Structure formats: structure tokens, C-alpha cells
Coordinates of C-alpha atoms in Angstrom, one line a residue:
X1 CA 18.9 15.8 16.8
X2 CA 19.7 12.2 17.7
X3 CA 20.5 9.5 15.1
X4 CA 18.7 6.3 15.2
X5 CA 20.7 3.4 16.4
X6 CA 21.8 1.6 14.3
X7 CA 22.7 4.6 12.1
X8 CA 21.1 4.2 8.6
X9 CA 22.6 6.1 5.7
X10 CA 20.2 8.9 4.7
X11 CA 18.8 9.0 8.0
X12 CA 20.1 12.5 8.8
X13 CA 18.3 14.0 5.6
X14 CA 15.1 12.1 6.4
X15 CA 15.0 13.5 9.9
X16 CA 15.5 16.9 8.7
X17 CA 12.7 16.5 6.4
X18 CA 10.1 15.2 8.8
X19 CA 7.2 17.8 9.5
X20 CA 8.2 19.8 6.5
X21 CA 6.6 20.5 3.2
X22 CA 8.7 19.2 0.4
X23 CA 8.5 19.0 -3.4
X24 CA 9.4 15.8 -5.2
X25 CA 10.8 15.8 -8.7
X26 CA 11.9 12.6 -10.4
X27 CA 15.4 12.6 -11.6
X28 CA 14.4 11.1 -15.1
X29 CA 11.3 13.6 -15.4
X30 CA 9.2 10.6 -16.0
X31 CA 6.0 10.1 -14.1
X32 CA 4.5 6.5 -14.1
X33 CA 2.5 4.4 -12.0
X34 CA 3.6 1.0 -11.4
X35 CA 0.9 -1.5 -10.4
X36 CA 2.0 -5.0 -9.1
X37 CA -0.1 -8.0 -9.2
X38 CA 1.5 -11.4 -8.0
X39 CA 4.7 -11.6 -10.0
X40 CA 3.7 -9.2 -12.6
X41 CA 3.9 -5.5 -13.0
X42 CA 2.7 -2.8 -15.5
X43 CA 3.6 0.7 -16.0
X44 CA 1.1 3.3 -16.8
X45 CA 2.2 6.9 -18.0
X46 CA 0.9 9.6 -15.8
X47 CA 2.2 13.0 -17.3
X48 CA 2.1 14.8 -14.0
X49 CA 2.3 12.9 -10.6
X50 CA 1.5 14.5 -7.3
X51 CA 2.6 13.2 -4.1
X52 CA 1.3 14.4 -0.8
X53 CA 3.4 13.8 2.4
X54 CA 0.5 12.2 4.3
X55 CA 0.2 9.7 1.5
X56 CA 3.9 8.5 1.6
X57 CA 4.4 5.5 3.7
X58 CA 7.8 4.3 2.3
X59 CA 10.7 5.8 0.6
X60 CA 13.7 3.6 -0.3
X61 CA 16.3 3.2 -2.7
X62 CA 16.3 0.5 -5.6
X63 CA 19.1 -2.2 -5.6
X64 CA 19.8 -2.4 -9.4
X65 CA 22.2 -5.2 -9.0
X66 CA 19.5 -7.6 -7.4
X67 CA 17.8 -9.8 -10.0
X68 CA 14.2 -9.4 -10.2
X69 CA 11.9 -12.2 -11.3
X70 CA 8.9 -10.0 -12.1
X71 CA 7.3 -10.0 -15.6
X72 CA 6.4 -6.7 -17.4
X73 CA 2.8 -7.0 -18.9
X74 CA 0.7 -4.4 -20.8
X75 CA -0.9 -1.6 -18.8
X76 CA -4.4 -2.9 -19.8
X77 CA -3.7 -6.4 -18.9
X78 CA -2.4 -5.5 -15.4
X79 CA -5.5 -3.2 -14.8
X80 CA -7.6 -6.1 -15.6
X81 CA -5.6 -8.4 -13.3
X82 CA -5.6 -5.9 -10.5
X83 CA -9.4 -5.7 -10.9
X84 CA -9.8 -9.5 -10.7
X85 CA -7.7 -9.4 -7.4
X86 CA -9.6 -6.7 -5.9
X87 CA -12.7 -8.7 -6.7
X88 CA -11.3 -12.0 -5.5
X89 CA -10.6 -10.2 -2.1
X90 CA -13.9 -8.7 -1.7
X91 CA -15.6 -12.1 -2.5
X92 CA -13.3 -13.7 0.2
X93 CA -14.1 -10.8 2.6
X94 CA -17.9 -11.4 2.1
X95 CA -17.5 -15.2 2.6
X96 CA -15.8 -14.7 5.9
X97 CA -18.2 -12.2 7.1
X98 CA -21.2 -14.6 6.3
X99 CA -19.3 -17.5 8.2
X100 CA -18.8 -15.1 11.2
X101 CA -22.4 -13.9 10.9
X102 CA -23.6 -17.5 11.2
X103 CA -21.5 -18.1 14.1
X104 CA -23.2 -15.1 15.9
X105 CA -20.1 -12.9 15.8
X106 CA -21.1 -9.4 14.6
X107 CA -18.9 -7.6 12.1
X108 CA -17.8 -4.0 12.1
X109 CA -18.6 -1.7 14.9
X110 CA -20.1 -4.4 17.2
X111 CA -18.6 -7.5 18.6
X112 CA -19.9 -9.8 21.2
X113 CA -17.9 -10.7 24.2
X114 CA -19.7 -13.0 26.6
X115 CA -23.0 -11.6 27.7
X116 CA -22.2 -8.0 26.9
X117 CA -22.1 -6.0 23.6
X118 CA -18.9 -3.9 23.2
X119 CA -18.8 -1.0 20.6
X120 CA -15.5 -0.7 19.0
X121 CA -14.2 1.9 16.5
X122 CA -14.2 0.6 12.8
X123 CA -11.4 2.1 10.5

């Protein structure tokens, strides 16, 4: 097994874990979901929290010495803020889709290039 260049601390254990099923147990035996919206966050207690390997996109350590300028808010408030942010994003996407539709650009699986119609995969 080759180490990445430059060498990263913990890379060996990470490389050894790739492609294997692992069980994650939190050190403090707490299971919370932390939701971030802009510069605010809220912690929602979850009891048992299952993490599947294909759902993990980032694993990192927290630098507790670094100052954080995030404000903790009530879980109900952060959920409301999150829903509002999702709604804003949906409205913006629909607005852009309408503008592109008015300019004769198809959205999704079809896109016009010159005089030919190209079909593309949509994710």
C-alpha cells in the first residue's frame, strides 16, 4: 500500500478502511444532527444515528482551538430557517429555468446545440 504524497496524518488507517464495512461509535455516546444555515446552527438529538459508508463524503477532525463565529439557535428555529433556505433555492432554480426556457434552451435531459438536439443524462 502506497502513502499519498504529501503524507497526511491518519492516511494509513483511512486507506486500510477503504472498501470495508465498519461500525462507527461516537466517543461521547451522543447522537445529534447538526444543521447549519448561514452563520447559525442547531443541534437535534437523534438517539441512535446510523451512518452508511456510501453516504459518508467527508471525515475530519475538529480544531477546537480555532474560534468559531457561529451562533447556536433553537432546533425548531434552525429547521424553519433550513426550510426557508430550501424554498428560496427552489424558487431561484425555477426562475432560472423560466429564463432559460424563454431563451429556447431546454432544461434537464435535452439541450439544443446549433441545429441538433442532444440528449444528455440527468442526475
